[in-house]
């Protein structure tokens, strides 16, 4: 198709990289000290890179070029920066969390107050189906009230696991389909389900069990029930 797209004059380019940084779509790369349009289908033709160039090396032109592929750009951003939902909320950005020793900790044993969370986000509704931290993971699927009721939840359950939380009474929809995809598409080593003793919390247990059954994988699993007064029934 004929459309508007940027043109880079390499003879004018001084290699500063400002245009590549300004291109939110990742269409421009620095190669051998020069800016190049490496993905024409990533260029939306809006020209955010033009004012960033101090040398005036970038202009527009009308020519035959692939259509702007918004979906390909979105997937590339997922790989490079993590998953970002359409709402644009920073709280949905996927990341692994590396725990370092607290400078104030004198004991080799983690303090009960030390966070053991190793990834973000944690809400079942927000977590991506594919994330690097799922590879070889021991998965924890927990009702969100459990961490408040059980005092040593981080050390006893979150530590060493990838954590997904939800509330079947308050969240819309069912978790089964998403949990099935997570179990099916990733190398999950074990599944721990932690729920409250209240009847409505059975929804998260049932969803996780159905997901495991549907995945067809023989993953070791267990269910732990937390009482409303903070006791653990394995």
PDB file of C-alpha atoms in Angstrom:
ATOM      1  CA  UNK A   1       0.000   0.000   0.000  1.00  0.00           C
ATOM      2  CA  UNK A   2       1.032   3.632  -0.530  1.00  0.00           C
ATOM      3  CA  UNK A   3       1.268   5.457   2.786  1.00  0.00           C
ATOM      4  CA  UNK A   4       3.208   8.077   4.721  1.00  0.00           C
ATOM      5  CA  UNK A   5       6.331   6.734   6.362  1.00  0.00           C
ATOM      6  CA  UNK A   6       9.584   8.202   7.674  1.00  0.00           C
ATOM      7  CA  UNK A   7      12.784   8.447   5.667  1.00  0.00           C
ATOM      8  CA  UNK A   8      16.211   8.606   7.315  1.00  0.00           C
ATOM      9  CA  UNK A   9      19.128  10.279   5.557  1.00  0.00           C
ATOM     10  CA  UNK A  10      22.080   8.356   6.964  1.00  0.00           C
ATOM     11  CA  UNK A  11      24.540  10.889   5.571  1.00  0.00           C
ATOM     12  CA  UNK A  12      23.116  13.455   8.022  1.00  0.00           C
ATOM     13  CA  UNK A  13      22.768  11.087  10.979  1.00  0.00           C
ATOM     14  CA  UNK A  14      25.295  11.715  13.765  1.00  0.00           C
ATOM     15  CA  UNK A  15      24.411   8.512  15.648  1.00  0.00           C
ATOM     16  CA  UNK A  16      23.009  10.207  18.760  1.00  0.00           C
ATOM     17  CA  UNK A  17      20.144   7.692  19.029  1.00  0.00           C
ATOM     18  CA  UNK A  18      17.546  10.296  19.985  1.00  0.00           C
ATOM     19  CA  UNK A  19      15.173   9.169  17.254  1.00  0.00           C
ATOM     20  CA  UNK A  20      15.347   5.515  18.334  1.00  0.00           C
ATOM     21  CA  UNK A  21      14.538   6.555  21.895  1.00  0.00           C
ATOM     22  CA  UNK A  22      11.637   8.721  20.712  1.00  0.00           C
ATOM     23  CA  UNK A  23      10.129   5.949  18.572  1.00  0.00           C
ATOM     24  CA  UNK A  24       7.645   4.301  20.919  1.00  0.00           C
ATOM     25  CA  UNK A  25       6.950   1.547  18.400  1.00  0.00           C
ATOM     26  CA  UNK A  26      10.558   0.343  18.140  1.00  0.00           C
ATOM     27  CA  UNK A  27      10.727   0.829  14.368  1.00  0.00           C
ATOM     28  CA  UNK A  28      14.147   2.537  14.497  1.00  0.00           C
ATOM     29  CA  UNK A  29      17.380   0.855  15.575  1.00  0.00           C
ATOM     30  CA  UNK A  30      20.961   2.045  15.798  1.00  0.00           C
ATOM     31  CA  UNK A  31      23.117  -0.073  13.491  1.00  0.00           C
ATOM     32  CA  UNK A  32      26.847   0.603  13.103  1.00  0.00           C
ATOM     33  CA  UNK A  33      26.367   4.059  14.580  1.00  0.00           C
ATOM     34  CA  UNK A  34      23.522   5.070  12.249  1.00  0.00           C
ATOM     35  CA  UNK A  35      19.770   5.204  12.710  1.00  0.00           C
ATOM     36  CA  UNK A  36      17.847   2.855  10.465  1.00  0.00           C
ATOM     37  CA  UNK A  37      14.174   2.103   9.932  1.00  0.00           C
ATOM     38  CA  UNK A  38      14.374  -1.640  10.493  1.00  0.00           C
ATOM     39  CA  UNK A  39      10.660  -2.410  10.749  1.00  0.00           C
ATOM     40  CA  UNK A  40       8.460  -0.530   8.305  1.00  0.00           C
ATOM     41  CA  UNK A  41       5.373  -2.263   9.707  1.00  0.00           C
ATOM     42  CA  UNK A  42       6.203  -0.773  13.125  1.00  0.00           C
ATOM     43  CA  UNK A  43       6.237   2.803  11.811  1.00  0.00           C
ATOM     44  CA  UNK A  44       2.871   4.478  12.401  1.00  0.00           C
ATOM     45  CA  UNK A  45       3.758   7.503  10.285  1.00  0.00           C
ATOM     46  CA  UNK A  46       3.065   9.977  13.096  1.00  0.00           C
ATOM     47  CA  UNK A  47       6.659  11.149  13.257  1.00  0.00           C
ATOM     48  CA  UNK A  48       7.458  11.309  16.984  1.00  0.00           C
ATOM     49  CA  UNK A  49      11.066  10.799  15.919  1.00  0.00           C
ATOM     50  CA  UNK A  50      11.245  13.903  13.693  1.00  0.00           C
ATOM     51  CA  UNK A  51      11.556  16.615  16.358  1.00  0.00           C
ATOM     52  CA  UNK A  52      13.994  14.426  18.317  1.00  0.00           C
ATOM     53  CA  UNK A  53      16.573  14.466  15.513  1.00  0.00           C
ATOM     54  CA  UNK A  54      19.047  17.357  15.985  1.00  0.00           C
ATOM     55  CA  UNK A  55      20.439  16.965  12.465  1.00  0.00           C
ATOM     56  CA  UNK A  56      17.197  17.087  10.485  1.00  0.00           C
ATOM     57  CA  UNK A  57      17.996  13.660   9.081  1.00  0.00           C
ATOM     58  CA  UNK A  58      14.401  12.405   9.242  1.00  0.00           C
ATOM     59  CA  UNK A  59      11.583  13.408   6.894  1.00  0.00           C
ATOM     60  CA  UNK A  60       8.291  11.977   5.684  1.00  0.00           C
ATOM     61  CA  UNK A  61       7.720  10.371   2.314  1.00  0.00           C
ATOM     62  CA  UNK A  62       4.812   8.742   0.518  1.00  0.00           C
ATOM     63  CA  UNK A  63       5.765   5.345  -0.850  1.00  0.00           C
ATOM     64  CA  UNK A  64       4.913   1.677  -1.011  1.00  0.00           C
ATOM     65  CA  UNK A  65       5.248   0.195   2.460  1.00  0.00           C
ATOM     66  CA  UNK A  66       3.636  -2.484   4.626  1.00  0.00           C
ATOM     67  CA  UNK A  67       0.651  -1.364   6.678  1.00  0.00           C
ATOM     68  CA  UNK A  68       1.274  -0.349  10.268  1.00  0.00           C
ATOM     69  CA  UNK A  69       0.874  -3.521  12.352  1.00  0.00           C
ATOM     70  CA  UNK A  70      -0.376  -2.402  15.750  1.00  0.00           C
ATOM     71  CA  UNK A  71      -0.688  -5.971  17.047  1.00  0.00           C
ATOM     72  CA  UNK A  72       2.933  -6.787  16.136  1.00  0.00           C
ATOM     73  CA  UNK A  73       4.072  -3.632  17.923  1.00  0.00           C
ATOM     74  CA  UNK A  74       2.073  -4.584  20.993  1.00  0.00           C
ATOM     75  CA  UNK A  75       3.623  -8.057  21.107  1.00  0.00           C
ATOM     76  CA  UNK A  76       7.116  -6.614  20.680  1.00  0.00           C
ATOM     77  CA  UNK A  77       6.504  -4.305  23.632  1.00  0.00           C
ATOM     78  CA  UNK A  78       5.351  -7.276  25.707  1.00  0.00           C
ATOM     79  CA  UNK A  79       8.618  -9.077  25.039  1.00  0.00           C
ATOM     80  CA  UNK A  80      10.795  -6.039  25.686  1.00  0.00           C
ATOM     81  CA  UNK A  81       9.036  -4.341  28.570  1.00  0.00           C
ATOM     82  CA  UNK A  82       6.513  -6.828  29.925  1.00  0.00           C
ATOM     83  CA  UNK A  83       2.783  -6.980  29.502  1.00  0.00           C
ATOM     84  CA  UNK A  84       0.801  -3.763  29.641  1.00  0.00           C
ATOM     85  CA  UNK A  85      -2.969  -3.883  29.475  1.00  0.00           C
ATOM     86  CA  UNK A  86      -4.940  -1.461  27.264  1.00  0.00           C
ATOM     87  CA  UNK A  87      -5.827   0.689  30.301  1.00  0.00           C
ATOM     88  CA  UNK A  88      -2.182   1.745  30.449  1.00  0.00           C
ATOM     89  CA  UNK A  89      -2.002   1.192  34.204  1.00  0.00           C
ATOM     90  CA  UNK A  90       1.618   0.823  35.414  1.00  0.00           C
ATOM     91  CA  UNK A  91       0.393  -1.669  38.006  1.00  0.00           C
ATOM     92  CA  UNK A  92      -0.194  -4.243  35.255  1.00  0.00           C
ATOM     93  CA  UNK A  93       3.411  -4.287  34.074  1.00  0.00           C
ATOM     94  CA  UNK A  94       4.908  -7.749  34.392  1.00  0.00           C
ATOM     95  CA  UNK A  95       8.176  -8.098  36.283  1.00  0.00           C
ATOM     96  CA  UNK A  96      10.190 -10.574  38.267  1.00  0.00           C
ATOM     97  CA  UNK A  97      11.325  -9.450  41.700  1.00  0.00           C
ATOM     98  CA  UNK A  98      14.815 -10.329  42.879  1.00  0.00           C
ATOM     99  CA  UNK A  99      15.040 -10.509  46.642  1.00  0.00           C
ATOM    100  CA  UNK A 100      18.259  -9.214  48.159  1.00  0.00           C
ATOM    101  CA  UNK A 101      19.374  -9.486  51.754  1.00  0.00           C
ATOM    102  CA  UNK A 102      18.087  -6.636  53.866  1.00  0.00           C
ATOM    103  CA  UNK A 103      20.957  -4.586  55.289  1.00  0.00           C
ATOM    104  CA  UNK A 104      19.172  -4.543  58.655  1.00  0.00           C
ATOM    105  CA  UNK A 105      18.833  -8.341  58.809  1.00  0.00           C
ATOM    106  CA  UNK A 106      21.387  -9.976  61.099  1.00  0.00           C
ATOM    107  CA  UNK A 107      19.904 -13.473  61.007  1.00  0.00           C
ATOM    108  CA  UNK A 108      20.199 -15.837  58.032  1.00  0.00           C
ATOM    109  CA  UNK A 109      16.517 -16.682  58.531  1.00  0.00           C
ATOM    110  CA  UNK A 110      14.081 -14.346  56.784  1.00  0.00           C
ATOM    111  CA  UNK A 111      12.093 -12.153  59.130  1.00  0.00           C
ATOM    112  CA  UNK A 112       8.341 -12.881  59.221  1.00  0.00           C
ATOM    113  CA  UNK A 113       7.896  -9.316  57.977  1.00  0.00           C
ATOM    114  CA  UNK A 114      10.099  -9.842  54.910  1.00  0.00           C
ATOM    115  CA  UNK A 115       8.216  -9.997  51.623  1.00  0.00           C
ATOM    116  CA  UNK A 116       8.743 -13.208  49.676  1.00  0.00           C
ATOM    117  CA  UNK A 117       6.829 -12.101  46.578  1.00  0.00           C
ATOM    118  CA  UNK A 118       8.848 -12.901  43.473  1.00  0.00           C
ATOM    119  CA  UNK A 119       6.737 -11.466  40.650  1.00  0.00           C
ATOM    120  CA  UNK A 120       4.189  -8.815  39.663  1.00  0.00           C
ATOM    121  CA  UNK A 121       1.246  -8.583  39.040  1.00  0.00           C
ATOM    122  CA  UNK A 122      -0.411 -11.113  41.344  1.00  0.00           C
ATOM    123  CA  UNK A 123      -4.134 -10.751  40.563  1.00  0.00           C
ATOM    124  CA  UNK A 124      -5.376 -13.644  38.417  1.00  0.00           C
ATOM    125  CA  UNK A 125      -7.294 -11.166  36.265  1.00  0.00           C
ATOM    126  CA  UNK A 126      -4.142  -9.130  35.558  1.00  0.00           C
ATOM    127  CA  UNK A 127      -1.355 -11.680  35.309  1.00  0.00           C
ATOM    128  CA  UNK A 128      -0.340 -12.626  31.735  1.00  0.00           C
ATOM    129  CA  UNK A 129      -0.748 -16.186  30.501  1.00  0.00           C
ATOM    130  CA  UNK A 130       2.849 -16.237  29.307  1.00  0.00           C
ATOM    131  CA  UNK A 131       5.624 -14.814  31.464  1.00  0.00           C
ATOM    132  CA  UNK A 132       9.248 -15.923  31.952  1.00  0.00           C
ATOM    133  CA  UNK A 133       8.707 -16.542  35.652  1.00  0.00           C
ATOM    134  CA  UNK A 134       6.207 -19.342  34.905  1.00  0.00           C
ATOM    135  CA  UNK A 135       8.993 -21.515  33.461  1.00  0.00           C
ATOM    136  CA  UNK A 136       9.650 -24.245  36.024  1.00  0.00           C
ATOM    137  CA  UNK A 137       7.460 -22.497  38.599  1.00  0.00           C
ATOM    138  CA  UNK A 138       5.784 -23.858  41.684  1.00  0.00           C
ATOM    139  CA  UNK A 139       2.411 -22.144  41.443  1.00  0.00           C
ATOM    140  CA  UNK A 140       0.366 -20.760  44.329  1.00  0.00           C
ATOM    141  CA  UNK A 141      -3.301 -19.960  43.678  1.00  0.00           C
ATOM    142  CA  UNK A 142      -4.738 -18.269  46.742  1.00  0.00           C
ATOM    143  CA  UNK A 143      -7.867 -16.483  47.876  1.00  0.00           C
ATOM    144  CA  UNK A 144      -6.804 -12.926  48.641  1.00  0.00           C
ATOM    145  CA  UNK A 145      -8.143 -13.010  52.232  1.00  0.00           C
ATOM    146  CA  UNK A 146      -5.780 -15.843  53.170  1.00  0.00           C
ATOM    147  CA  UNK A 147      -2.736 -13.577  53.414  1.00  0.00           C
ATOM    148  CA  UNK A 148      -4.564 -11.366  55.914  1.00  0.00           C
ATOM    149  CA  UNK A 149      -5.894 -14.212  58.042  1.00  0.00           C
ATOM    150  CA  UNK A 150      -2.691 -16.272  58.215  1.00  0.00           C
ATOM    151  CA  UNK A 151       0.188 -14.351  59.767  1.00  0.00           C
ATOM    152  CA  UNK A 152       3.113 -16.270  58.238  1.00  0.00           C
ATOM    153  CA  UNK A 153       1.648 -16.437  54.761  1.00  0.00           C
ATOM    154  CA  UNK A 154       4.738 -15.070  52.980  1.00  0.00           C
ATOM    155  CA  UNK A 155       7.203 -17.500  54.518  1.00  0.00           C
ATOM    156  CA  UNK A 156       4.910 -20.540  54.532  1.00  0.00           C
ATOM    157  CA  UNK A 157       3.229 -20.154  51.134  1.00  0.00           C
ATOM    158  CA  UNK A 158       4.581 -17.367  48.910  1.00  0.00           C
ATOM    159  CA  UNK A 159       8.251 -18.152  49.441  1.00  0.00           C
ATOM    160  CA  UNK A 160       9.599 -20.140  46.489  1.00  0.00           C
ATOM    161  CA  UNK A 161       6.351 -19.919  44.540  1.00  0.00           C
ATOM    162  CA  UNK A 162       4.747 -17.763  41.853  1.00  0.00           C
ATOM    163  CA  UNK A 163       1.664 -16.241  43.414  1.00  0.00           C
ATOM    164  CA  UNK A 164      -1.786 -15.715  41.880  1.00  0.00           C
ATOM    165  CA  UNK A 165      -4.630 -14.343  43.997  1.00  0.00           C
ATOM    166  CA  UNK A 166      -8.303 -13.667  43.510  1.00  0.00           C
ATOM    167  CA  UNK A 167     -11.723 -13.552  45.153  1.00  0.00           C
ATOM    168  CA  UNK A 168     -14.390 -15.686  43.430  1.00  0.00           C
ATOM    169  CA  UNK A 169     -17.154 -13.793  45.237  1.00  0.00           C
ATOM    170  CA  UNK A 170     -16.074 -10.302  44.151  1.00  0.00           C
ATOM    171  CA  UNK A 171     -14.365 -10.879  40.786  1.00  0.00           C
ATOM    172  CA  UNK A 172     -16.525 -11.155  37.696  1.00  0.00           C
ATOM    173  CA  UNK A 173     -16.316 -14.331  35.638  1.00  0.00           C
ATOM    174  CA  UNK A 174     -14.581 -17.631  36.250  1.00  0.00           C
ATOM    175  CA  UNK A 175     -10.842 -18.235  36.661  1.00  0.00           C
ATOM    176  CA  UNK A 176     -10.900 -21.698  35.096  1.00  0.00           C
ATOM    177  CA  UNK A 177     -10.102 -20.768  31.502  1.00  0.00           C
ATOM    178  CA  UNK A 178      -7.158 -18.535  32.351  1.00  0.00           C
ATOM    179  CA  UNK A 179      -5.695 -20.939  34.895  1.00  0.00           C
ATOM    180  CA  UNK A 180      -6.040 -23.724  32.330  1.00  0.00           C
ATOM    181  CA  UNK A 181      -4.025 -21.731  29.809  1.00  0.00           C
ATOM    182  CA  UNK A 182      -1.349 -20.958  32.390  1.00  0.00           C
ATOM    183  CA  UNK A 183      -1.028 -24.613  33.351  1.00  0.00           C
ATOM    184  CA  UNK A 184      -1.180 -25.845  29.751  1.00  0.00           C
ATOM    185  CA  UNK A 185       1.191 -23.361  28.143  1.00  0.00           C
ATOM    186  CA  UNK A 186       3.876 -23.260  30.837  1.00  0.00           C
ATOM    187  CA  UNK A 187       6.181 -25.686  32.633  1.00  0.00           C
ATOM    188  CA  UNK A 188       4.472 -25.603  36.025  1.00  0.00           C
ATOM    189  CA  UNK A 189       6.074 -27.998  38.535  1.00  0.00           C
ATOM    190  CA  UNK A 190       3.447 -28.004  41.293  1.00  0.00           C
ATOM    191  CA  UNK A 191       0.186 -26.349  42.323  1.00  0.00           C
ATOM    192  CA  UNK A 192      -0.751 -25.206  45.818  1.00  0.00           C
ATOM    193  CA  UNK A 193      -4.280 -23.906  46.384  1.00  0.00           C
ATOM    194  CA  UNK A 194      -4.925 -21.871  49.528  1.00  0.00           C
ATOM    195  CA  UNK A 195      -8.487 -20.889  50.381  1.00  0.00           C
ATOM    196  CA  UNK A 196     -10.490 -19.618  53.327  1.00  0.00           C
ATOM    197  CA  UNK A 197     -12.887 -21.971  55.135  1.00  0.00           C
ATOM    198  CA  UNK A 198     -15.938 -19.891  54.113  1.00  0.00           C
ATOM    199  CA  UNK A 199     -18.151 -21.575  51.457  1.00  0.00           C
ATOM    200  CA  UNK A 200     -17.825 -18.848  48.823  1.00  0.00           C
ATOM    201  CA  UNK A 201     -14.070 -19.456  48.739  1.00  0.00           C
ATOM    202  CA  UNK A 202     -14.719 -22.874  47.238  1.00  0.00           C
ATOM    203  CA  UNK A 203     -14.920 -21.172  43.869  1.00  0.00           C
ATOM    204  CA  UNK A 204     -11.181 -20.609  43.651  1.00  0.00           C
ATOM    205  CA  UNK A 205     -10.484 -24.210  44.660  1.00  0.00           C
ATOM    206  CA  UNK A 206     -12.899 -25.582  42.079  1.00  0.00           C
ATOM    207  CA  UNK A 207     -11.517 -23.338  39.327  1.00  0.00           C
ATOM    208  CA  UNK A 208      -7.947 -24.452  40.010  1.00  0.00           C
ATOM    209  CA  UNK A 209      -8.928 -28.120  40.155  1.00  0.00           C
ATOM    210  CA  UNK A 210     -10.904 -27.895  36.902  1.00  0.00           C
ATOM    211  CA  UNK A 211      -7.990 -26.093  35.253  1.00  0.00           C
ATOM    212  CA  UNK A 212      -5.579 -28.819  36.318  1.00  0.00           C
ATOM    213  CA  UNK A 213      -7.913 -31.531  35.079  1.00  0.00           C
ATOM    214  CA  UNK A 214      -8.489 -29.789  31.748  1.00  0.00           C
ATOM    215  CA  UNK A 215      -4.758 -29.235  31.229  1.00  0.00           C
ATOM    216  CA  UNK A 216      -4.237 -32.991  31.309  1.00  0.00           C
ATOM    217  CA  UNK A 217      -0.985 -32.596  33.219  1.00  0.00           C
ATOM    218  CA  UNK A 218       0.003 -34.784  36.158  1.00  0.00           C
ATOM    219  CA  UNK A 219       1.179 -31.892  38.295  1.00  0.00           C
ATOM    220  CA  UNK A 220       1.454 -32.497  42.063  1.00  0.00           C
ATOM    221  CA  UNK A 221      -1.150 -30.427  43.884  1.00  0.00           C
ATOM    222  CA  UNK A 222      -2.605 -29.806  47.318  1.00  0.00           C
ATOM    223  CA  UNK A 223      -5.321 -27.691  48.938  1.00  0.00           C
ATOM    224  CA  UNK A 224      -4.767 -25.811  52.180  1.00  0.00           C
ATOM    225  CA  UNK A 225      -7.655 -24.233  54.097  1.00  0.00           C
ATOM    226  CA  UNK A 226      -7.218 -21.221  56.367  1.00  0.00           C
ATOM    227  CA  UNK A 227      -9.757 -20.642  59.140  1.00  0.00           C
ATOM    228  CA  UNK A 228     -11.180 -17.213  59.828  1.00  0.00           C
ATOM    229  CA  UNK A 229      -9.205 -17.090  63.078  1.00  0.00           C
ATOM    230  CA  UNK A 230      -5.936 -17.673  61.218  1.00  0.00           C
ATOM    231  CA  UNK A 231      -5.322 -21.398  61.660  1.00  0.00           C
ATOM    232  CA  UNK A 232      -4.040 -23.664  58.887  1.00  0.00           C
ATOM    233  CA  UNK A 233      -5.790 -26.915  57.943  1.00  0.00           C
ATOM    234  CA  UNK A 234      -3.727 -28.850  55.376  1.00  0.00           C
TER     235      UNK A 234
END
